[in-house]
Coordinates of C-alpha atoms and ligand atoms in Angstrom, one line a residue:
M107 CA -6.2 -3.5 -1.1
L108 CA -9.3 -4.8 -2.8
L109 CA -10.3 -1.2 -3.7
L110 CA -6.9 -0.6 -5.3
L111 CA -7.2 -3.7 -7.3
T112 CA -10.5 -2.6 -8.5
L113 CA -9.2 0.8 -9.4
L114 CA -6.3 -0.8 -11.3
L115 CA -8.6 -3.1 -13.1
I116 CA -10.8 -0.2 -14.1
S117 CA -7.8 1.8 -15.3
D118 CA -6.4 -1.2 -17.2
G119 CA -9.6 -2.1 -18.9
V120 CA -11.5 0.8 -20.3
G121 CA -11.7 0.8 -24.1
T122 CA -14.2 3.2 -25.5
A123 CA -13.5 3.3 -29.2
T124 CA -15.9 1.9 -31.8
C125 CA -13.2 0.0 -33.5
S126 CA -12.6 -3.0 -35.7
T127 CA -9.9 -4.4 -37.8
V128 CA -9.7 -2.9 -41.2
P129 CA -7.3 -4.1 -43.8
G130 CA -5.3 -1.5 -45.7
N131 CA -2.3 0.6 -45.7
S132 CA -1.6 3.6 -43.6
T133 CA 1.3 5.4 -42.2
D134 CA 0.3 4.1 -38.8
M135 CA 1.7 0.8 -39.9
L136 CA 5.0 2.4 -40.6
W137 CA 5.1 4.0 -37.1
L138 CA 4.3 0.5 -35.6
L139 CA 7.1 -1.0 -37.6
D140 CA 9.4 1.6 -36.2
F141 CA 8.2 0.7 -32.7
K142 CA 9.0 -3.0 -33.5
R143 CA 12.4 -2.2 -34.8
A144 CA 13.3 -0.6 -31.4
I145 CA 12.5 -3.8 -29.6
T146 CA 15.6 -5.8 -28.8
N147 CA 14.1 -8.8 -27.2
D148 CA 10.7 -10.4 -27.7
P149 CA 10.9 -13.7 -25.7
R150 CA 7.3 -14.7 -26.2
Q151 CA 7.1 -13.9 -29.9
A152 CA 4.4 -11.3 -29.1
L153 CA 5.2 -9.5 -32.3
S154 CA 5.4 -12.5 -34.6
S155 CA 2.2 -11.4 -36.3
W156 CA 3.6 -8.0 -36.9
N157 CA 4.6 -8.5 -40.6
A158 CA 3.6 -7.0 -43.9
S159 CA 1.5 -10.0 -44.9
T160 CA -1.0 -9.3 -42.1
P161 CA -3.0 -6.0 -42.0
H162 CA -1.6 -4.0 -39.1
C163 CA -5.0 -3.7 -37.5
K164 CA -4.9 -7.5 -36.9
W165 CA -1.5 -7.4 -35.3
E166 CA -1.2 -8.7 -31.7
G167 CA -2.1 -5.9 -29.3
V168 CA -3.3 -3.5 -32.0
N169 CA -6.8 -2.2 -32.5
C170 CA -8.0 0.3 -35.1
C171 CA -10.9 2.7 -35.5
L172 CA -14.0 1.9 -37.5
T173 CA -14.6 5.4 -38.5
H174 CA -11.1 6.1 -39.7
P175 CA -9.8 2.9 -41.3
G176 CA -6.3 2.0 -40.5
R177 CA -5.9 4.5 -37.7
V178 CA -4.6 2.8 -34.5
T179 CA -6.6 3.4 -31.3
V180 CA -5.2 0.7 -29.0
L181 CA -1.7 -0.6 -28.6
N182 CA -1.7 -3.0 -25.7
L183 CA 1.3 -5.2 -25.1
T184 CA 1.0 -5.5 -21.3
E185 CA 3.3 -8.1 -19.7
Q186 CA 4.9 -9.5 -22.8
G187 CA 8.6 -9.5 -21.7
L188 CA 9.6 -6.9 -24.2
S189 CA 12.9 -5.1 -24.0
G190 CA 14.3 -2.2 -25.8
S191 CA 13.2 1.4 -26.0
I192 CA 9.8 2.9 -26.7
S193 CA 10.1 4.4 -30.2
P194 CA 9.2 8.1 -30.5
S195 CA 7.3 7.1 -33.6
L196 CA 4.4 6.2 -31.3
G197 CA 4.0 9.9 -30.9
N198 CA 2.7 9.9 -34.5
L199 CA -0.2 7.6 -33.8
T200 CA -2.5 10.5 -33.3
F201 CA -5.7 8.4 -33.0
L202 CA -4.3 6.4 -30.1
E203 CA -6.6 6.2 -27.1
T204 CA -4.9 3.5 -25.1
L205 CA -1.1 2.8 -24.8
G206 CA -0.5 -0.1 -22.5
L207 CA 3.1 -1.3 -22.2
S208 CA 3.1 -2.0 -18.4
R209 CA 5.1 -4.9 -17.0
N210 CA 7.8 -5.2 -19.7
S211 CA 11.5 -4.4 -19.6
F212 CA 11.5 -1.2 -21.6
T213 CA 14.4 1.1 -21.0
G214 CA 15.3 4.7 -22.1
K215 CA 13.1 7.7 -21.9
I216 CA 9.4 8.3 -22.2
P217 CA 9.1 9.5 -25.9
P218 CA 7.4 12.8 -26.8
L219 CA 3.6 12.0 -26.9
G220 CA 2.3 15.5 -26.8
R221 CA 0.4 15.2 -30.1
L222 CA -1.8 12.3 -28.9
H223 CA -4.8 14.5 -28.0
R224 CA -7.1 11.5 -28.0
L225 CA -5.0 9.5 -25.5
Q226 CA -7.1 8.4 -22.5
Q227 CA -4.8 5.8 -20.9
L228 CA -1.1 5.9 -20.7
L229 CA 0.0 2.8 -18.8
L230 CA 3.8 2.3 -18.6
S231 CA 4.2 0.9 -15.1
K232 CA 6.8 -1.7 -14.1
N233 CA 9.4 -1.1 -16.7
S234 CA 12.9 0.4 -16.3
L235 CA 12.2 3.8 -17.9
Q236 CA 14.6 6.6 -17.0
G237 CA 14.7 10.4 -17.4
I238 CA 12.0 12.8 -16.6
I239 CA 8.2 12.9 -17.0
P240 CA 8.0 15.1 -20.2
A241 CA 6.1 18.2 -19.5
T242 CA 4.6 17.9 -23.0
L243 CA 2.5 15.0 -21.7
T244 CA 0.2 17.7 -20.3
N245 CA -0.8 18.3 -23.9
C246 CA -2.7 15.0 -23.8
S247 CA -5.8 16.7 -22.4
N248 CA -8.0 13.6 -22.6
L249 CA -5.9 11.5 -20.3
N250 CA -8.0 9.7 -17.8
S251 CA -5.4 7.3 -16.4
L252 CA -1.7 7.9 -16.2
D253 CA 0.4 5.1 -14.6
L254 CA 4.1 5.5 -14.7
S255 CA 4.7 3.6 -11.4
G256 CA 7.7 1.3 -10.8
N257 CA 10.2 2.8 -13.2
S258 CA 13.4 4.8 -12.5
L259 CA 12.0 8.2 -13.4
T260 CA 13.7 11.3 -12.0
G261 CA 13.1 15.0 -12.0
E262 CA 10.0 16.7 -10.9
I263 CA 6.3 16.2 -11.5
P264 CA 5.4 18.7 -14.3
L265 CA 4.3 21.9 -12.7
N266 CA 1.4 22.3 -15.1
I267 CA 0.1 18.7 -14.5
G268 CA -3.2 20.5 -13.7
L269 CA -3.7 20.9 -17.4
L270 CA -4.7 17.2 -17.4
S271 CA -8.2 18.2 -16.3
N272 CA -9.7 14.8 -17.2
L273 CA -7.4 12.7 -15.1
S274 CA -9.0 10.3 -12.6
F275 CA -6.0 8.0 -11.9
L276 CA -2.6 9.4 -11.3
Q277 CA 0.1 6.9 -10.3
L278 CA 3.7 7.8 -10.2
A279 CA 4.7 5.5 -7.3
R280 CA 8.1 3.8 -6.9
N281 CA 10.3 6.1 -8.9
N282 CA 12.9 8.6 -7.9
I283 CA 10.8 11.7 -8.4
T284 CA 12.0 14.8 -6.5
G285 CA 10.6 18.2 -5.8
T286 CA 7.3 19.1 -4.4
I287 CA 3.7 18.1 -5.0
P288 CA 2.5 20.7 -7.5
P289 CA -0.5 22.8 -6.3
S290 CA -1.9 22.8 -9.8
L291 CA -3.2 19.3 -9.0
K292 CA -6.2 21.1 -7.6
N293 CA -7.3 21.8 -11.1
I294 CA -8.1 18.1 -11.6
S295 CA -11.4 17.9 -9.9
Q296 CA -12.4 14.3 -10.5
L297 CA -9.2 12.7 -9.3
A298 CA -10.1 9.3 -7.7
L299 CA -6.6 8.0 -7.0
I300 CA -3.4 9.8 -6.3
N301 CA -0.5 7.4 -5.7
L302 CA 2.9 9.1 -5.4
A303 CA 4.3 6.7 -2.8
D304 CA 8.0 5.8 -2.6
N305 CA 9.6 8.7 -4.3
Q306 CA 11.7 11.6 -2.9
L307 CA 9.1 14.3 -2.7
M308 CA 9.7 17.1 -0.2
G309 CA 7.8 20.0 1.2
S310 CA 4.3 19.9 2.6
I311 CA 1.1 18.4 1.2
P312 CA -0.5 21.3 -0.5
D313 CA -3.8 22.4 1.0
E314 CA -5.4 22.2 -2.5
I315 CA -4.8 18.5 -2.6
G316 CA -7.9 17.8 -0.5
Q317 CA -10.5 19.4 -2.7
F318 CA -11.4 16.4 -4.8
P319 CA -15.0 15.4 -4.3
S320 CA -14.4 11.9 -5.6
L321 CA -11.1 11.1 -4.1
L322 CA -10.9 7.4 -3.0
G323 CA -7.2 6.9 -2.4
L324 CA -4.4 9.2 -1.4
L325 CA -1.0 7.4 -1.1
L326 CA 2.0 9.4 -0.3
S327 CA 4.0 7.0 1.8
G328 CA 7.8 6.7 1.6
N329 CA 8.7 10.3 0.7
M330 CA 10.2 13.1 2.7
L331 CA 7.1 15.1 3.2
S332 CA 6.8 17.4 6.2
G333 CA 4.2 19.7 7.7
R334 CA 0.7 18.5 8.5
I335 CA -2.2 16.7 6.8
P336 CA -4.2 19.6 5.4
T337 CA -7.5 20.1 7.0
T338 CA -9.0 19.9 3.5
V339 CA -7.9 16.3 3.2
L340 CA -9.7 15.5 6.4
N341 CA -13.0 16.4 4.7
Q342 CA -13.0 13.8 2.0
S343 CA -16.2 11.8 2.7
Y344 CA -15.4 9.2 0.1
L345 CA -11.8 8.7 0.9
Q346 CA -11.1 5.0 1.6
I347 CA -7.3 4.9 1.6
L348 CA -5.1 7.4 3.3
D349 CA -1.5 6.3 3.5
V350 CA 1.1 8.9 4.4
S351 CA 3.4 6.5 6.3
I352 CA 7.2 7.0 6.3
N353 CA 7.4 10.7 6.0
M354 CA 8.1 13.5 8.5
I355 CA 4.5 14.6 8.9
G356 CA 3.3 15.6 12.4
N357 CA 0.4 17.2 13.9
T358 CA -2.3 16.5 16.4
L359 CA -5.2 14.5 14.9
P360 CA -8.4 16.5 15.2
S361 CA -10.9 15.0 17.6
N362 CA -13.5 14.6 14.9
F363 CA -11.0 12.8 12.5
G364 CA -13.2 9.7 12.2
D365 CA -16.4 11.6 11.7
T366 CA -15.0 13.6 8.7
L367 CA -13.5 10.5 7.0
P368 CA -16.3 8.0 7.4
S369 CA -15.4 5.8 4.5
L370 CA -11.8 4.9 5.5
T371 CA -10.9 1.3 5.1
L372 CA -7.1 1.8 5.5
L373 CA -5.4 4.5 7.5
C374 CA -1.6 4.4 7.6
L375 CA 0.2 7.2 9.5
D376 CA 3.1 5.0 10.7
Y377 CA 6.7 6.3 10.9
N378 CA 5.8 10.0 11.2
R379 CA 5.6 12.6 14.0
F380 CA 2.0 12.5 15.0
E381 CA 1.3 13.6 18.5
G382 CA -1.6 14.0 20.9
H383 CA -4.3 11.5 21.5
I384 CA -5.7 8.8 19.2
P385 CA -9.1 10.4 18.4
A386 CA -12.0 8.3 19.8
S387 CA -14.0 9.3 16.7
L388 CA -12.0 6.7 14.8
G389 CA -14.5 4.2 16.2
N390 CA -17.0 5.8 13.7
T391 CA -15.1 4.7 10.6
S392 CA -17.0 1.5 10.5
G393 CA -15.3 0.1 7.5
L394 CA -11.7 0.5 8.8
S395 CA -9.7 -2.7 8.4
T396 CA -6.1 -1.5 8.8
L397 CA -5.0 1.1 11.3
D398 CA -1.3 1.6 11.5
L399 CA 0.0 4.3 13.8
L400 CA 3.4 2.6 14.5
Y401 CA 6.3 4.8 15.4
N402 CA 4.8 8.2 16.2
K403 CA 4.5 10.3 19.4
L404 CA 1.0 9.5 20.3
T405 CA 0.0 9.9 24.0
G406 CA -3.0 9.1 26.2
Q407 CA -5.1 6.0 26.3
V408 CA -6.1 3.6 23.5
P409 CA -9.7 4.6 23.0
S410 CA -12.2 1.8 23.7
S411 CA -14.2 3.0 20.7
L412 CA -11.8 1.1 18.5
G413 CA -13.8 -2.0 19.6
R414 CA -16.7 -0.7 17.4
L415 CA -14.5 -1.4 14.3
G416 CA -16.1 -4.7 13.3
K417 CA -13.9 -5.1 10.2
L418 CA -10.6 -4.3 11.9
N419 CA -8.0 -6.7 10.9
Y420 CA -4.7 -5.0 11.6
L421 CA -4.1 -2.7 14.5
N422 CA -0.5 -1.4 15.0
L423 CA 0.0 1.1 17.8
Q424 CA 3.6 0.1 18.6
T425 CA 6.3 2.6 19.5
N426 CA 4.3 5.5 20.8
Q427 CA 3.8 6.8 24.3
L428 CA 0.4 5.3 25.0
V429 CA -0.6 4.7 28.6
A430 CA -2.7 2.0 30.4
K431 CA -2.4 1.8 34.2
D432 CA -5.8 1.1 35.7
I433 CA -9.0 -0.8 34.9
Q434 CA -10.5 2.1 32.9
S435 CA -7.4 2.6 30.7
W436 CA -7.1 -1.1 30.0
E437 CA -10.8 -1.3 29.0
F438 CA -9.8 -1.2 25.3
V439 CA -8.7 -4.8 25.5
D440 CA -12.2 -5.9 26.5
A441 CA -13.6 -3.7 23.7
L442 CA -11.3 -5.2 21.0
S443 CA -12.8 -8.6 21.6
N444 CA -15.7 -7.3 19.4
C445 CA -13.3 -7.1 16.4
R446 CA -13.8 -10.7 15.2
Y447 CA -11.5 -10.4 12.3
L448 CA -8.5 -8.9 14.2
Q449 CA -5.3 -10.7 13.0
V450 CA -2.6 -8.4 14.3
L451 CA -2.5 -6.4 17.5
A452 CA 0.8 -4.6 18.1
L453 CA 1.1 -2.6 21.3
G454 CA 4.9 -3.0 22.0
E455 CA 7.1 -0.1 23.1
N456 CA 4.5 1.9 24.9
Q457 CA 3.8 2.7 28.5
L458 CA 1.3 -0.1 29.4
Q459 CA 1.5 -0.9 33.1
G460 CA 0.3 -3.6 35.5
A461 CA -1.2 -6.9 34.7
I462 CA -2.3 -8.1 31.3
P463 CA -6.1 -8.2 31.6
S464 CA -7.6 -11.7 31.4
S465 CA -9.9 -10.4 28.7
I466 CA -6.9 -10.8 26.4
G467 CA -8.1 -14.4 25.9
N468 CA -11.4 -13.1 24.4
L469 CA -9.6 -11.5 21.4
S470 CA -10.4 -12.9 18.0
S471 CA -9.7 -16.5 17.4
K472 CA -8.2 -15.2 14.1
L473 CA -5.4 -13.3 16.0
Q474 CA -2.0 -14.3 14.6
G475 CA 0.3 -11.7 15.9
L476 CA 0.3 -10.2 19.4
G477 CA 3.0 -7.8 20.6
L478 CA 3.1 -6.4 24.2
D479 CA 6.9 -6.2 24.3
A480 CA 8.9 -3.4 26.0
N481 CA 6.1 -2.0 28.2
D482 CA 5.9 -2.1 32.0
L483 CA 3.8 -5.1 32.4
S484 CA 3.9 -7.1 35.6
G485 CA 2.1 -10.0 37.4
T486 CA 1.4 -13.3 35.8
V487 CA 0.2 -13.9 32.3
P488 CA -3.5 -14.9 32.4
T489 CA -3.9 -18.5 31.6
N490 CA -6.6 -17.8 29.0
M491 CA -3.7 -16.4 26.9
G492 CA -3.9 -20.1 25.9
N493 CA -7.3 -19.4 24.2
L494 CA -5.5 -17.5 21.4
S495 CA -4.7 -20.7 19.6
G496 CA -4.3 -19.0 16.2
L497 CA -1.2 -17.0 17.4
T498 CA 1.9 -17.5 15.3
V499 CA 3.9 -14.7 16.8
L500 CA 3.8 -13.7 20.5
D501 CA 6.2 -11.1 21.8
L502 CA 6.1 -10.3 25.6
C503 CA 9.8 -9.5 25.9
R504 CA 11.3 -6.7 28.1
N505 CA 8.5 -6.4 30.8
K506 CA 8.4 -7.5 34.4
L507 CA 6.1 -10.5 34.0
N508 CA 6.5 -13.2 36.5
G509 CA 5.1 -16.6 37.5
S510 CA 5.0 -19.8 35.5
I511 CA 4.2 -20.0 31.8
E512 CA 3.0 -23.6 32.2
G513 CA -0.7 -22.8 32.2
W514 CA -0.9 -21.4 28.7
V515 CA 2.1 -21.8 26.5
G516 CA 1.7 -25.4 25.4
K517 CA -1.8 -24.6 24.0
L518 CA -0.5 -22.2 21.4
E519 CA 0.2 -24.9 18.9
N520 CA 0.5 -22.6 15.9
L521 CA 3.3 -20.5 17.3
T522 CA 6.3 -20.0 15.2
V523 CA 7.9 -17.2 17.2
L524 CA 7.8 -17.0 21.0
V525 CA 9.6 -14.1 22.6
L526 CA 9.7 -14.1 26.4
D527 CA 13.2 -12.8 27.2
G528 CA 13.8 -10.0 29.7
N529 CA 11.1 -10.8 32.2
K530 CA 10.9 -12.5 35.6
F531 CA 9.3 -15.8 34.6
T532 CA 10.0 -18.6 37.1
G533 CA 9.6 -22.3 37.4
P534 CA 10.5 -25.0 34.9
V535 CA 10.2 -24.5 31.2
P536 CA 7.2 -26.8 30.7
N537 CA 7.6 -30.0 28.7
S538 CA 4.4 -29.0 26.8
I539 CA 6.6 -26.5 24.8
G540 CA 7.4 -29.6 22.8
N541 CA 3.9 -29.4 21.4
L542 CA 4.8 -26.3 19.5
D543 CA 6.1 -28.1 16.5
K544 CA 6.0 -25.1 14.2
L545 CA 8.2 -23.0 16.4
T546 CA 11.3 -21.6 14.7
D547 CA 12.4 -18.9 17.1
I548 CA 12.2 -19.1 20.9
Y549 CA 13.7 -16.5 23.2
L550 CA 13.7 -17.4 27.0
A551 CA 16.9 -15.6 28.2
N552 CA 17.1 -13.2 31.1
N553 CA 14.3 -14.8 33.2
E554 CA 14.3 -16.8 36.3
F555 CA 13.5 -20.2 34.9
E556 CA 14.9 -23.2 36.7
G557 CA 15.3 -26.9 36.3
P558 CA 16.5 -28.9 33.4
I559 CA 15.8 -28.2 29.7
P560 CA 12.6 -30.3 29.2
P561 CA 12.9 -33.3 26.9
G562 CA 10.1 -31.9 24.8
M563 CA 12.4 -29.2 23.5
G564 CA 13.9 -32.0 21.4
N565 CA 10.8 -31.8 19.2
L566 CA 11.7 -28.3 18.1
K567 CA 13.3 -29.3 14.8
S568 CA 13.3 -26.1 13.1
I569 CA 14.8 -23.7 15.6
S570 CA 16.9 -21.0 13.9
S571 CA 18.8 -18.1 15.3
R572 CA 17.4 -15.3 13.2
L573 CA 15.7 -12.4 14.8
P574 CA 11.9 -12.6 15.2
P575 CA 10.1 -11.3 12.1
R576 CA 7.8 -8.4 12.8
A577 CA 4.2 -9.0 12.3
P578 CA 3.2 -8.6 8.7
K579 CA 2.0 -5.3 7.5
N580 CA -0.8 -5.1 5.1
C581 CA -0.8 -1.4 4.2
A582 CA -1.6 -0.9 0.5
L583 CA 1.3 -1.3 -1.7
G584 CA 3.5 -1.2 1.4
A585 CA 4.5 -4.9 1.5
S586 CA 7.4 -4.5 -0.9
R587 CA 9.0 -1.6 0.9
R588 CA 10.1 -3.3 4.0
Ligands
NAG46 C1 -4.3 -5.2 -22.2 O1 -4.3 -6.6 -22.3 C2 -4.4 -7.4 -21.1 C3 -4.3 -8.8 -21.5 O2 -3.3 -9.0 -22.3 C4 -5.7 -7.0 -20.5 O3 -5.8 -7.7 -19.3 C5 -5.8 -5.5 -20.2 O4 -7.1 -5.3 -19.7 C6 -5.6 -4.8 -21.5 N1 -5.5 -3.4 -21.2 C7 -6.1 -2.4 -21.8 C8 -5.9 -1.0 -21.4 O5 -6.8 -2.6 -22.8
NAG47 C1 1.2 0.8 -48.8 O1 1.2 1.7 -49.8 C2 2.4 2.0 -50.3 C3 2.2 3.1 -51.4 O2 1.1 3.9 -51.1 C4 3.0 0.8 -51.0 O3 4.3 1.1 -51.5 C5 3.1 -0.3 -49.9 O4 3.6 -1.5 -50.5 C6 1.8 -0.5 -49.3 N1 1.9 -1.5 -48.2 C7 1.0 -2.5 -48.0 C8 1.3 -3.4 -46.9 O5 0.0 -2.5 -48.6
NAG48 C1 3.2 -13.1 -40.4 O1 2.1 -13.2 -39.4 C2 1.3 -14.3 -39.5 C3 0.3 -14.3 -38.4 O2 -0.5 -13.1 -38.5 C4 2.1 -15.6 -39.4 O3 1.3 -16.7 -39.7 C5 3.2 -15.6 -40.5 O4 4.0 -16.7 -40.3 C6 4.0 -14.3 -40.3 N1 5.0 -14.3 -41.4 C7 6.3 -14.1 -41.2 C8 7.1 -14.0 -42.4 O5 6.7 -14.0 -40.1
NAG49 C1 6.2 11.7 -37.4 O1 5.6 11.9 -38.6 C2 6.3 12.9 -39.4 C3 5.6 13.1 -40.7 O2 4.2 13.1 -40.5 C4 7.7 12.5 -39.6 O3 8.4 13.6 -40.3 C5 8.4 12.3 -38.3 O4 9.7 11.8 -38.5 C6 7.7 11.3 -37.5 N1 8.2 11.1 -36.2 C7 8.8 10.0 -35.8 C8 9.4 10.1 -34.4 O5 8.8 9.0 -36.4
NAG50 C1 0.5 20.3 -28.2 O1 -0.7 20.4 -29.0 C2 -0.7 21.4 -30.0 C3 -2.1 21.3 -30.6 O2 -3.1 21.5 -29.7 C4 0.4 21.1 -31.0 O3 0.4 22.2 -31.9 C5 1.7 21.1 -30.3 O4 2.7 20.7 -31.2 C6 1.6 20.0 -29.2 N1 2.9 20.1 -28.4 C7 3.7 19.1 -28.3 C8 4.9 19.3 -27.5 O5 3.5 18.0 -28.8
NAG51 C1 -13.0 14.8 -20.7 O1 -14.0 13.8 -20.5 C2 -15.3 14.1 -21.0 C3 -16.2 13.0 -20.7 O2 -15.6 11.9 -20.1 C4 -15.3 14.5 -22.4 O3 -16.5 15.0 -22.8 C5 -14.2 15.6 -22.7 O4 -14.2 15.9 -24.0 C6 -12.9 15.1 -22.2 N1 -11.8 16.0 -22.5 C7 -11.5 17.2 -22.0 C8 -10.3 17.8 -22.5 O5 -12.1 17.6 -21.1
NAG52 C1 16.8 5.9 -6.9 O1 18.1 6.4 -6.8 C2 18.9 5.7 -6.0 C3 20.3 6.4 -5.9 O2 20.6 6.9 -7.1 C4 19.1 4.3 -6.5 O3 19.9 3.5 -5.7 C5 17.7 3.6 -6.6 O4 17.8 2.4 -7.2 C6 16.8 4.5 -7.4 N1 15.5 3.9 -7.4 C7 14.7 3.8 -8.4 C8 13.3 3.2 -8.2 O5 15.1 4.1 -9.5
NAG53 C1 -6.3 25.2 -14.5 O1 -7.5 25.1 -15.3 C2 -7.8 26.3 -16.0 C3 -9.0 26.1 -16.8 O2 -9.8 25.1 -16.3 C4 -6.6 26.6 -16.9 O3 -6.9 27.8 -17.6 C5 -5.4 26.8 -16.1 O4 -4.3 27.0 -16.9 C6 -5.1 25.5 -15.3 N1 -4.0 25.8 -14.4 C7 -3.0 24.9 -14.3 C8 -1.9 25.3 -13.4 O5 -3.0 23.8 -14.8
NAG54 C1 -15.6 20.5 5.0 O1 -16.8 20.4 4.2 C2 -17.8 21.2 4.7 C3 -19.1 20.9 3.9 O2 -18.8 20.0 2.9 C4 -17.4 22.6 4.6 O3 -18.5 23.4 5.1 C5 -16.2 22.9 5.4 O4 -15.7 24.2 5.2 C6 -15.1 21.9 4.9 N1 -13.9 22.1 5.8 C7 -12.7 22.2 5.3 C8 -11.6 22.3 6.3 O5 -12.4 22.1 4.1
NAG55 C1 -18.2 9.4 16.8 O1 -17.5 8.9 17.9 C2 -17.5 9.7 19.1 C3 -16.6 9.1 20.1 O2 -16.6 7.7 20.1 C4 -19.0 9.8 19.5 O3 -19.1 10.6 20.7 C5 -19.8 10.4 18.4 O4 -21.1 10.4 18.8 C6 -19.6 9.6 17.2 N1 -20.3 10.3 16.1 C7 -21.1 9.7 15.2 C8 -21.6 10.6 14.1 O5 -21.4 8.6 15.3
NAG56 C1 -15.1 -13.0 27.7 O1 -16.3 -12.9 27.0 C2 -17.4 -13.5 27.6 C3 -18.6 -13.3 26.7 O2 -18.7 -12.1 26.2 C4 -17.6 -12.8 29.0 O3 -18.7 -13.4 29.6 C5 -16.4 -12.9 29.8 O4 -16.5 -12.2 31.0 C6 -15.2 -12.4 29.0 N1 -14.0 -12.8 29.8 C7 -13.2 -11.8 30.2 C8 -12.0 -12.4 31.0 O5 -13.4 -10.7 30.0
NAG57 C1 -3.1 -23.3 12.7 O1 -2.6 -23.2 11.4 C2 -3.2 -24.0 10.5 C3 -2.4 -23.9 9.2 O2 -2.0 -22.6 9.0 C4 -4.6 -23.5 10.3 O3 -5.3 -24.2 9.3 C5 -5.4 -23.6 11.6 O4 -6.6 -23.0 11.5 C6 -4.6 -22.8 12.7 N1 -5.2 -23.0 14.0 C7 -5.9 -22.1 14.6 C8 -6.4 -22.5 15.9 O5 -6.0 -21.0 14.2

């Protein structure tokens, strides 16, 4: 997340021209006035300075070039609440290096900008632009940053996008772009960020996409991609973010996965068809903070090497076919106690059997979400579950856990969601449950509890009947999509 912010800041902020404001008269002013005329709403009066009594180089958001008086190099009206269309007259500002209109309410099409050979940054994200990405954009051969994310663009990525050989940041996320990922991308050797998430891309990830020596982020989640992750991608020693979640990608992860991607901080492969074992080599990606493998077909044990991930914050292995059945295969829980920043551990809907190891109580004091639901757990819950006093969500439902919950439940004072239904818990529901004054959802049904409802339950002021929220997911740019 931090990295992406940094990347976005870089791509938002570069301005290389030696420019100043020069009074005078040029046709650039006329093109700017055309642009102003196409704006239908300017709620913050951003364009109030755009009048003939002020030199256009001093207008809000405008910068001109020192060496060519009157020629506009920067038009930056980021987040000004502007509505209307983007006038094609901007295509005549041939000295333009930066066009930044992100976070407004522009509608209509992206105008023809193919004559802007000096353009380095085209930032139009978070508007309501429609239509296709014009193929003529590939004429802007100096483009370094292209951000069209968060519009309603349709059609395909221009096949010859590879002509933008200076591109470092390519962001087309959250549109309705169809077709495949063009192999010509391989031409753009210094790409640092490729974000095509949340579109309708099909086909496989082209092999060529991996051959970018400086690639830091590859975000392809929320498409309809199939096939495998190309072996070339698994060789990006600088890659920090790999998010291909919510696609139809499936293959066995190579055993040296973690060794070939040593810089990963965020790995999201959730909602795909990955199978085979979780590679133990993931323990070598020492900077990893988010590992999301939710909803795949992974088998075998959870490798204890994950305990070497000292920065791990979010570990979601839910809904796979992972097995734990003896001391050795449960060792990963002991190992994870080294992950002092772990906030979410989701292991639900797997094939974990037997007793919950008492080392569960040694997990990070920062742990907020713990899911062990829908496994085959039996025996009593170790009382040092009560050590996990930071827990806000605890889900143990649909197992065969038995015994009393008295020894631990009342200590979890920060719980908002407690899900224990579908077990064999016995004894009274302890009065200490009344200590849990932040509880909003409690599920106790289908157990063997006995005795009266404890008076302490009366303290639960905010009980609601909604379903328990799933633990929060912090995959990059993913928060908005579920
Ligand atoms: C555009 O202006 C905003 C502030 O209004 C600034 O944060 C941003 O860096 C500028 N972008 C470019 C590309 O100059
Ligand atoms: C710009 O020049 C044209 C003629 O060259 C003139 O008609 C116009 O008034 C000038 N505008 C300004 C703002 O100086
Ligand atoms: C023109 O812009 C200046 C600021 O640059 C402003 O003070 C002036 O009121 C504007 N004139 C008109 C007629 O809007
Ligand atoms: C661009 O400039 C040319 C003249 O140089 C003019 O004929 C054309 O109409 C302008 N295009 C737009 C969209 O304003
Ligand atoms: C592309 O650039 C060339 C000059 O290099 C120019 O002649 C041509 O008109 C441009 N194409 C478009 C569609 O703007
Ligand atoms: C690309 O960028 C480099 C340096 O950043 C520059 O020298 C070159 O002219 C740019 N344009 C193209 C088309 O390569
Ligand atoms: C994509 O298309 C679907 C169906 O036409 C529409 O409901 C959805 O809002 C579109 N999304 C975007 C980001 O434009
Ligand atoms: C790839 O780049 C070469 C030159 O570097 C260029 O001739 C070729 O047209 C480009 N191909 C594509 C598909 O962009
Ligand atoms: C990975 O990189 C190494 C050296 O950088 C190279 O020898 C190897 O062929 C690459 N493997 C793949 C699958 O690209
Ligand atoms: C990577 O992890 C594996 C398994 O945990 C281990 O055997 C191997 O030595 C590690 N490689 C490096 C380079 O640390
Ligand atoms: C918890 O950690 C402590 C210190 O590392 C260790 O002595 C103890 O055995 C652990 N408890 C369990 C139940 O694993
Ligand atoms: C319980 O929640 C509060 C407020 O969110 C927090 O300040 C406190 O540290 C939490 N307690 C524990 C033991 O984590």
